[in-house]
Every structure is written in C-alpha cells, then in structure tokens.
PDB file of C-alpha atoms in Angstrom:
ATOM      1  CA  ALA A 161     -15.062  -1.951  -8.098  1.00 73.00           C
ATOM      2  CA  GLN A 162     -13.063   1.311  -7.793  1.00 83.00           C
ATOM      3  CA  SER A 163      -9.838   1.631  -9.558  1.00 90.00           C
ATOM      4  CA  VAL A 164      -6.906   4.092 -10.141  1.00 93.00           C
ATOM      5  CA  ALA A 165      -4.593   4.265 -13.022  1.00 96.00           C
ATOM      6  CA  GLN A 166      -1.046   5.858 -13.229  1.00 96.00           C
ATOM      7  CA  PRO A 167      -0.337   6.268 -16.831  1.00 96.00           C
ATOM      8  CA  GLU A 168       3.262   6.819 -16.513  1.00 96.00           C
ATOM      9  CA  ASP A 169       5.651   3.924 -15.440  1.00 95.00           C
ATOM     10  CA  GLN A 170       8.511   6.399 -14.990  1.00 97.00           C
ATOM     11  CA  VAL A 171       8.867  10.263 -14.665  1.00 98.00           C
ATOM     12  CA  ASN A 172      12.291  11.941 -14.896  1.00 98.00           C
ATOM     13  CA  VAL A 173      12.696  15.516 -13.670  1.00 98.00           C
ATOM     14  CA  ALA A 174      15.534  17.786 -13.083  1.00 98.00           C
ATOM     15  CA  GLU A 175      16.471  18.683  -9.531  1.00 97.00           C
ATOM     16  CA  GLY A 176      14.866  22.172  -8.584  1.00 97.00           C
ATOM     17  CA  ASN A 177      12.185  21.796 -11.218  1.00 98.00           C
ATOM     18  CA  PRO A 178       8.379  21.283 -10.368  1.00 97.00           C
ATOM     19  CA  LEU A 179       7.342  17.481 -10.561  1.00 97.00           C
ATOM     20  CA  THR A 180       3.958  15.908 -11.387  1.00 98.00           C
ATOM     21  CA  VAL A 181       2.976  12.295 -10.994  1.00 98.00           C
ATOM     22  CA  LYS A 182      -0.353  11.517 -12.691  1.00 98.00           C
ATOM     23  CA  CYS A 183      -3.260   9.483 -11.216  1.00 98.00           C
ATOM     24  CA  THR A 184      -6.809   9.034 -12.624  1.00 97.00           C
ATOM     25  CA  TYR A 185      -9.646   7.225 -10.851  1.00 94.00           C
ATOM     26  CA  SER A 186     -12.812   5.359 -11.513  1.00 92.00           C
ATOM     27  CA  VAL A 187     -15.240   5.324  -8.567  1.00 85.00           C
ATOM     28  CA  SER A 188     -18.923   5.215  -7.894  1.00 82.00           C
ATOM     29  CA  GLY A 189     -19.748   7.679  -5.334  1.00 80.00           C
ATOM     30  CA  ASN A 190     -17.417   9.996  -3.451  1.00 81.00           C
ATOM     31  CA  PRO A 191     -13.783   9.033  -3.838  1.00 87.00           C
ATOM     32  CA  TYR A 192     -11.381   8.513  -0.953  1.00 89.00           C
ATOM     33  CA  LEU A 193      -7.986   8.921  -2.612  1.00 93.00           C
ATOM     34  CA  PHE A 194      -4.444   8.489  -1.376  1.00 94.00           C
ATOM     35  CA  TRP A 195      -0.765   8.821  -2.271  1.00 96.00           C
ATOM     36  CA  TYR A 196       2.030   6.647  -0.988  1.00 96.00           C
ATOM     37  CA  VAL A 197       5.901   6.583  -1.562  1.00 97.00           C
ATOM     38  CA  GLN A 198       8.067   3.616  -1.286  1.00 96.00           C
ATOM     39  CA  TYR A 199      11.851   3.972  -1.107  1.00 93.00           C
ATOM     40  CA  PRO A 200      14.033   1.002  -2.186  1.00 87.00           C
ATOM     41  CA  ASN A 201      13.741  -2.081   0.001  1.00 80.00           C
ATOM     42  CA  ARG A 202      11.277  -0.190   2.232  1.00 85.00           C
ATOM     43  CA  GLY A 203       7.516  -0.252   3.072  1.00 89.00           C
ATOM     44  CA  LEU A 204       5.232   2.212   1.833  1.00 93.00           C
ATOM     45  CA  GLN A 205       4.910   5.598   3.468  1.00 93.00           C
ATOM     46  CA  PHE A 206       1.609   7.735   3.555  1.00 92.00           C
ATOM     47  CA  LEU A 207       1.936  11.125   1.729  1.00 95.00           C
ATOM     48  CA  LEU A 208      -1.605  12.531   1.716  1.00 93.00           C
ATOM     49  CA  LYS A 209      -5.183  11.750   1.223  1.00 92.00           C
ATOM     50  CA  TYR A 210      -8.475  13.301  -0.209  1.00 92.00           C
ATOM     51  CA  ILE A 211     -11.666  12.516   1.593  1.00 87.00           C
ATOM     52  CA  THR A 212     -13.564  15.747   1.116  1.00 80.00           C
ATOM     53  CA  GLY A 213     -13.174  19.637   1.156  1.00 82.00           C
ATOM     54  CA  ASP A 214     -10.521  21.569  -0.624  1.00 87.00           C
ATOM     55  CA  ASN A 215      -9.470  20.239  -4.029  1.00 91.00           C
ATOM     56  CA  LEU A 216      -5.781  21.057  -3.034  1.00 95.00           C
ATOM     57  CA  VAL A 217      -4.420  18.654  -0.331  1.00 94.00           C
ATOM     58  CA  LYS A 218      -1.161  19.349   1.349  1.00 95.00           C
ATOM     59  CA  GLY A 219       0.994  16.511   2.606  1.00 93.00           C
ATOM     60  CA  SER A 220       4.284  15.411   3.800  1.00 90.00           C
ATOM     61  CA  TYR A 221       7.654  16.331   2.458  1.00 92.00           C
ATOM     62  CA  GLY A 222       6.408  19.373   0.574  1.00 95.00           C
ATOM     63  CA  PHE A 223       4.104  17.205  -1.547  1.00 97.00           C
ATOM     64  CA  GLU A 224       0.499  18.180  -2.568  1.00 97.00           C
ATOM     65  CA  ALA A 225      -2.200  16.829  -4.814  1.00 97.00           C
ATOM     66  CA  GLU A 226      -4.891  18.501  -6.736  1.00 96.00           C
ATOM     67  CA  PHE A 227      -8.277  16.633  -6.829  1.00 95.00           C
ATOM     68  CA  ASN A 228     -10.164  17.392 -10.160  1.00 95.00           C
ATOM     69  CA  LYS A 229     -13.586  15.840 -10.172  1.00 92.00           C
ATOM     70  CA  SER A 230     -14.369  16.829 -13.802  1.00 93.00           C
ATOM     71  CA  GLN A 231     -11.227  15.151 -15.100  1.00 95.00           C
ATOM     72  CA  THR A 232     -11.328  12.312 -12.432  1.00 94.00           C
ATOM     73  CA  SER A 233      -7.751  12.890 -11.550  1.00 96.00           C
ATOM     74  CA  PHE A 234      -5.610  13.184  -8.535  1.00 97.00           C
ATOM     75  CA  HIS A 235      -2.219  14.221  -9.675  1.00 98.00           C
ATOM     76  CA  LEU A 236       0.700  14.481  -7.212  1.00 98.00           C
ATOM     77  CA  LYS A 237       2.851  17.726  -7.263  1.00 98.00           C
ATOM     78  CA  LYS A 238       5.847  19.268  -5.690  1.00 97.00           C
ATOM     79  CA  PRO A 239       7.016  22.772  -6.646  1.00 97.00           C
ATOM     80  CA  SER A 240      10.754  22.043  -6.543  1.00 97.00           C
ATOM     81  CA  ALA A 241      12.125  18.387  -6.790  1.00 97.00           C
ATOM     82  CA  LEU A 242      14.766  17.030  -4.586  1.00 97.00           C
ATOM     83  CA  VAL A 243      17.262  14.146  -5.593  1.00 96.00           C
ATOM     84  CA  SER A 244      15.867  12.559  -2.287  1.00 95.00           C
ATOM     85  CA  ASP A 245      12.376  12.386  -3.850  1.00 96.00           C
ATOM     86  CA  SER A 246      13.447   9.648  -6.139  1.00 96.00           C
ATOM     87  CA  ALA A 247      11.198   6.677  -5.363  1.00 97.00           C
ATOM     88  CA  LEU A 248       8.315   4.726  -6.471  1.00 96.00           C
ATOM     89  CA  TYR A 249       4.926   6.514  -5.892  1.00 97.00           C
ATOM     90  CA  PHE A 250       1.603   4.816  -5.552  1.00 97.00           C
ATOM     91  CA  CYS A 251      -1.886   6.275  -5.906  1.00 96.00           C
ATOM     92  CA  ALA A 252      -4.594   4.373  -4.142  1.00 94.00           C
ATOM     93  CA  VAL A 253      -8.488   4.476  -3.729  1.00 91.00           C
ATOM     94  CA  ARG A 254     -10.588   3.092  -0.938  1.00 86.00           C
ATOM     95  CA  ASP A 255     -12.576   0.254  -2.417  1.00 77.00           C
ATOM     96  CA  LYS A 256     -15.749  -1.220  -1.033  1.00 69.00           C
ATOM     97  CA  THR A 257     -15.459  -4.959  -1.159  1.00 65.00           C
ATOM     98  CA  GLY A 258     -18.701  -6.020   0.883  1.00 62.00           C
ATOM     99  CA  ALA A 259     -21.040  -4.744   3.535  1.00 59.00           C
ATOM    100  CA  GLY A 260     -19.094  -2.589   5.767  1.00 59.00           C
ATOM    101  CA  SER A 261     -15.859  -3.840   4.406  1.00 64.00           C
ATOM    102  CA  TYR A 262     -13.254  -1.820   2.428  1.00 70.00           C
ATOM    103  CA  GLN A 263      -9.712  -2.160   1.037  1.00 78.00           C
ATOM    104  CA  LEU A 264      -7.106   0.024  -0.579  1.00 86.00           C
ATOM    105  CA  THR A 265      -6.781  -0.703  -4.245  1.00 89.00           C
ATOM    106  CA  PHE A 266      -3.332   0.661  -5.553  1.00 93.00           C
ATOM    107  CA  GLY A 267      -2.162   1.763  -8.951  1.00 95.00           C
ATOM    108  CA  LYS A 268       0.796   0.007 -10.610  1.00 94.00           C
ATOM    109  CA  GLY A 269       3.092   2.730  -9.374  1.00 96.00           C
ATOM    110  CA  THR A 270       5.246   5.582 -11.039  1.00 97.00           C
ATOM    111  CA  LYS A 271       9.026   5.542 -10.525  1.00 96.00           C
ATOM    112  CA  LEU A 272      10.183   9.049 -10.179  1.00 97.00           C
ATOM    113  CA  SER A 273      13.849   9.886 -10.930  1.00 97.00           C
ATOM    114  CA  VAL A 274      15.204  13.287  -9.797  1.00 97.00           C
ATOM    115  CA  ILE A 275      18.288  14.063 -11.763  1.00 96.00           C
ATOM    116  CA  PRO A 276      20.915  16.288 -10.141  1.00 95.00           C
TER     117      PRO A 276
ATOM    118  CA  LYS B 915       6.174   5.117  19.030  1.00 68.00           C
ATOM    119  CA  ALA B 916       7.425   2.048  17.371  1.00 80.00           C
ATOM    120  CA  GLY B 917       6.310   1.496  13.706  1.00 93.00           C
ATOM    121  CA  VAL B 918       4.904  -1.755  12.224  1.00 96.00           C
ATOM    122  CA  THR B 919       7.415  -4.579  12.744  1.00 97.00           C
ATOM    123  CA  GLN B 920       7.683  -7.446  10.171  1.00 97.00           C
ATOM    124  CA  THR B 921       9.764 -10.475  10.794  1.00 97.00           C
ATOM    125  CA  PRO B 922      11.604 -12.027   9.068  1.00 97.00           C
ATOM    126  CA  ARG B 923      12.737  -9.364   6.628  1.00 96.00           C
ATOM    127  CA  TYR B 924      14.285 -11.853   4.075  1.00 96.00           C
ATOM    128  CA  LEU B 925      13.812 -15.541   3.698  1.00 96.00           C
ATOM    129  CA  ILE B 926      14.474 -18.258   1.068  1.00 98.00           C
ATOM    130  CA  LYS B 927      12.247 -21.339   0.774  1.00 97.00           C
ATOM    131  CA  THR B 928      11.946 -24.136  -1.803  1.00 97.00           C
ATOM    132  CA  ARG B 929       8.849 -25.097  -3.841  1.00 97.00           C
ATOM    133  CA  GLY B 930       6.369 -27.154  -1.673  1.00 97.00           C
ATOM    134  CA  GLN B 931       7.513 -25.801   1.548  1.00 98.00           C
ATOM    135  CA  GLN B 932       5.333 -23.506   3.826  1.00 98.00           C
ATOM    136  CA  VAL B 933       6.150 -20.310   5.327  1.00 98.00           C
ATOM    137  CA  THR B 934       4.951 -18.175   8.224  1.00 98.00           C
ATOM    138  CA  LEU B 935       5.297 -14.408   8.342  1.00 98.00           C
ATOM    139  CA  SER B 936       4.742 -12.238  11.397  1.00 98.00           C
ATOM    140  CA  CYS B 937       3.666  -8.652  11.784  1.00 98.00           C
ATOM    141  CA  SER B 938       3.349  -6.532  14.862  1.00 97.00           C
ATOM    142  CA  PRO B 939       1.174  -3.428  14.361  1.00 96.00           C
ATOM    143  CA  ILE B 940       1.554  -0.071  15.940  1.00 94.00           C
ATOM    144  CA  SER B 941       0.654  -0.091  19.543  1.00 93.00           C
ATOM    145  CA  GLY B 942      -3.092   0.634  19.712  1.00 89.00           C
ATOM    146  CA  HIS B 943      -3.805  -0.150  15.976  1.00 90.00           C
ATOM    147  CA  ARG B 944      -6.447  -2.963  15.946  1.00 89.00           C
ATOM    148  CA  SER B 945      -6.550  -3.396  12.148  1.00 89.00           C
ATOM    149  CA  VAL B 946      -3.803  -5.273  10.061  1.00 93.00           C
ATOM    150  CA  SER B 947      -3.844  -5.719   6.376  1.00 93.00           C
ATOM    151  CA  TRP B 948      -1.580  -7.702   4.246  1.00 96.00           C
ATOM    152  CA  TYR B 949      -0.475  -7.077   0.659  1.00 96.00           C
ATOM    153  CA  GLN B 950       1.548  -8.972  -1.860  1.00 97.00           C
ATOM    154  CA  GLN B 951       3.971  -6.920  -4.071  1.00 95.00           C
ATOM    155  CA  THR B 952       5.505  -8.041  -7.188  1.00 93.00           C
ATOM    156  CA  PRO B 953       6.986  -6.244 -10.167  1.00 88.00           C
ATOM    157  CA  GLY B 954       4.488  -7.573 -12.581  1.00 84.00           C
ATOM    158  CA  GLN B 955       1.292  -7.400 -10.492  1.00 87.00           C
ATOM    159  CA  GLY B 956       1.975  -4.430  -8.222  1.00 89.00           C
ATOM    160  CA  LEU B 957       0.299  -4.344  -4.954  1.00 93.00           C
ATOM    161  CA  GLN B 958      -2.361  -6.902  -4.375  1.00 94.00           C
ATOM    162  CA  PHE B 959      -4.697  -6.922  -1.373  1.00 92.00           C
ATOM    163  CA  LEU B 960      -4.500 -10.354   0.566  1.00 95.00           C
ATOM    164  CA  PHE B 961      -6.672  -9.873   3.782  1.00 91.00           C
ATOM    165  CA  GLU B 962      -7.494  -7.589   6.535  1.00 90.00           C
ATOM    166  CA  TYR B 963      -7.957  -8.410  10.171  1.00 91.00           C
ATOM    167  CA  PHE B 964      -9.749  -6.598  12.791  1.00 89.00           C
ATOM    168  CA  SER B 965     -10.069  -7.516  16.316  1.00 88.00           C
ATOM    169  CA  GLU B 966      -9.092 -11.096  15.514  1.00 93.00           C
ATOM    170  CA  THR B 967     -11.750 -11.475  12.693  1.00 92.00           C
ATOM    171  CA  GLN B 968     -10.937 -11.594   8.895  1.00 91.00           C
ATOM    172  CA  ARG B 969     -13.068  -8.653   7.583  1.00 85.00           C
ATOM    173  CA  ASN B 970     -11.821  -8.781   4.000  1.00 85.00           C
ATOM    174  CA  LYS B 971     -10.025 -11.309   1.614  1.00 89.00           C
ATOM    175  CA  GLY B 972      -8.410 -10.591  -1.703  1.00 90.00           C
ATOM    176  CA  ASN B 973      -8.454 -12.998  -4.693  1.00 91.00           C
ATOM    177  CA  PHE B 974      -5.879 -15.379  -3.643  1.00 95.00           C
ATOM    178  CA  PRO B 975      -5.887 -19.152  -3.444  1.00 96.00           C
ATOM    179  CA  GLY B 976      -6.579 -20.900   0.026  1.00 95.00           C
ATOM    180  CA  ARG B 977      -2.955 -21.547   0.332  1.00 97.00           C
ATOM    181  CA  PHE B 978      -2.814 -17.967   1.675  1.00 98.00           C
ATOM    182  CA  SER B 979      -4.119 -17.635   5.130  1.00 97.00           C
ATOM    183  CA  GLY B 980      -3.782 -15.662   8.123  1.00 97.00           C
ATOM    184  CA  ARG B 981      -4.893 -14.830  11.728  1.00 97.00           C
ATOM    185  CA  GLN B 982      -4.829 -12.111  14.269  1.00 97.00           C
ATOM    186  CA  PHE B 983      -4.057 -12.558  17.952  1.00 96.00           C
ATOM    187  CA  SER B 984      -5.796 -10.790  20.895  1.00 95.00           C
ATOM    188  CA  ASN B 985      -2.749  -8.457  21.118  1.00 93.00           C
ATOM    189  CA  SER B 986      -3.415  -7.481  17.496  1.00 94.00           C
ATOM    190  CA  ARG B 987      -0.283  -9.146  16.012  1.00 97.00           C
ATOM    191  CA  SER B 988      -0.901 -10.998  12.954  1.00 98.00           C
ATOM    192  CA  GLU B 989       0.569 -13.916  11.029  1.00 98.00           C
ATOM    193  CA  MET B 990       0.191 -15.075   7.396  1.00 98.00           C
ATOM    194  CA  ASN B 991       0.845 -18.410   6.215  1.00 98.00           C
ATOM    195  CA  VAL B 992       1.546 -19.600   2.716  1.00 98.00           C
ATOM    196  CA  SER B 993       1.457 -23.405   2.117  1.00 96.00           C
ATOM    197  CA  THR B 994       2.879 -25.527  -0.652  1.00 97.00           C
ATOM    198  CA  LEU B 995       4.903 -22.732  -1.937  1.00 97.00           C
ATOM    199  CA  GLU B 996       5.224 -22.046  -5.663  1.00 97.00           C
ATOM    200  CA  LEU B 997       7.713 -20.061  -7.611  1.00 97.00           C
ATOM    201  CA  GLY B 998       5.257 -17.279  -8.286  1.00 95.00           C
ATOM    202  CA  ASP B 999       4.692 -16.700  -4.531  1.00 97.00           C
ATOM    203  CA  SER B1000       8.151 -14.898  -4.487  1.00 97.00           C
ATOM    204  CA  ALA B1001       7.288 -11.419  -3.583  1.00 97.00           C
ATOM    205  CA  LEU B1002       7.570  -8.710  -1.034  1.00 96.00           C
ATOM    206  CA  TYR B1003       4.844  -9.175   1.612  1.00 97.00           C
ATOM    207  CA  LEU B1004       3.670  -5.939   3.240  1.00 96.00           C
ATOM    208  CA  CYS B1005       1.868  -5.644   6.435  1.00 96.00           C
ATOM    209  CA  ALA B1006      -0.110  -2.523   7.244  1.00 94.00           C
ATOM    210  CA  SER B1007      -1.877  -1.295  10.355  1.00 92.00           C
ATOM    211  CA  SER B1008      -4.372   1.273  11.209  1.00 87.00           C
ATOM    212  CA  PRO B1009      -6.136   2.514  14.332  1.00 79.00           C
ATOM    213  CA  ALA B1010      -9.475   1.188  13.268  1.00 69.00           C
ATOM    214  CA  ALA B1011     -11.185  -0.590  10.473  1.00 59.00           C
ATOM    215  CA  LEU B1012     -10.509   0.737   7.095  1.00 54.00           C
ATOM    216  CA  PRO B1013     -13.699   2.773   6.516  1.00 56.00           C
ATOM    217  CA  ASN B1014     -12.814   5.091   9.506  1.00 55.00           C
ATOM    218  CA  THR B1015      -9.387   6.444   8.283  1.00 57.00           C
ATOM    219  CA  GLY B1016      -8.228   4.794   5.002  1.00 67.00           C
ATOM    220  CA  GLU B1017      -4.682   5.633   6.012  1.00 81.00           C
ATOM    221  CA  LEU B1018      -2.358   2.698   6.476  1.00 88.00           C
ATOM    222  CA  PHE B1019       0.901   2.402   8.222  1.00 91.00           C
ATOM    223  CA  PHE B1020       3.161  -0.007   6.444  1.00 94.00           C
ATOM    224  CA  GLY B1021       6.078  -2.141   7.843  1.00 96.00           C
ATOM    225  CA  GLU B1022       9.216  -2.623   5.713  1.00 95.00           C
ATOM    226  CA  GLY B1023       8.203  -6.091   4.380  1.00 96.00           C
ATOM    227  CA  SER B1024       9.254  -9.624   4.302  1.00 97.00           C
ATOM    228  CA  ARG B1025      10.891 -10.598   1.039  1.00 96.00           C
ATOM    229  CA  LEU B1026      10.217 -14.132   0.211  1.00 97.00           C
ATOM    230  CA  THR B1027      12.245 -15.927  -2.441  1.00 97.00           C
ATOM    231  CA  VAL B1028      10.890 -19.293  -3.395  1.00 97.00           C
ATOM    232  CA  LEU B1029      13.661 -21.522  -5.372  1.00 96.00           C
TER     233      LEU B1029
END
C-alpha cells in the first residue's frame, strides 16, 4: 500500500516569512500526490496535485509544492506566510486498493500557525 | 455551482443507536467517497460509490454501510453506535471514479458525538 508521512505535527512561522510543510511518500510506481487544507470546523480544500511533469507544482492561494523523486518528498511551500494560512494541512497519495479501484490515503496532518 | 452538501452538520446520539448521514455531491459528479476524521486516527477512508455501486471499502466493521442513489446523492449509516464512532464524517465528490482525477471536493462534514 502507498503511504505518506508528515513528520511535523505543528509548524510555527512568523507572518511574512517563507513556510514549508513537509511530506514524504512511499509508493510503488509513479506517485500521484496531493495537498489539502482544512480550516477549523470545515471540510478539506484541494490545494494542488502532482501527477507528472514539472517538479514544481503551483496551486491555490499562492502555495506551491516541490516534488523530489530522489528524496521521495513533496513539500508544500509558500514564499510569504499570512495569518490566514493558519490551518491543518494534509498530504495525500492515490492508493490502489484493487483492480481498477483507488482511494486517497492521507497523512496525519500538520497544524500550521502563522504568528503576527 | 453549489458545493458538496452534508446533513446534518452536528448530531448527538447515545450508544447503541443508529445514525444516517446524507451527502449531496456537486452537480454532475458521480463519485462519492466517505472519510472518518478523528484526532487520534486522522482521516480514514470508509467507502467510495460510483454510479450507485460501491467500488471501494475501507477497513471498518460491517456496522458502517452506505449507498448511492441514481441522482448521485449518498447516505452512510452507522448502526449500534459506540463511543469510538464519535468523529467528523466527511463526504467528498469527484467528476468520475478516482483513477481519472484524484482530486476530491469535500463537504463541511457531519460531526457525530456518541454519548
């Protein structure tokens, strides 16, 4: 089974500073990787995905992610953090569960706090 | 375009009862997935329906069941509720079965508390 790991439960960053939320993956074959964000008492919102192509993927709200095959990582980044970016971030991988069947397997999540 | 709608948003039940949660996907979306979110276990996949057929099922006991109707709306049912079933239940839709897109559109969830 495919899996992702988010090594940090919490990341704190000052407003205006660059932010990085880490994700590593373990897959067989080519990975399909995703980042989602969850604000308090809300569902998850899609940020970006990597299927194939450029290693730098741009997504919503100024976020981007860098796919690194040699390090099996897919870190989420933003050049300048906003207080409104404070939320729970999930990395996910498409996981094959049977013939023609797939699901998304999520990491445990990383709580990002942007300090004014 | 309306998003994914889940009802009810909050509910409280007691052990042994059963509960039914409803999900209306984005118009035109035919795939509906359900996830359970708890602080300890994170997001866990429950099942996925596509064109009224269950395509995937996660590692949950038979007390958890679901169905999808011809208009793509989906319901999930949990019978004989246990304290550990307290969670946020998230529904997500996508235009087609997961292999084609992988991107999911989530509702705001139904928060179930079991007393």
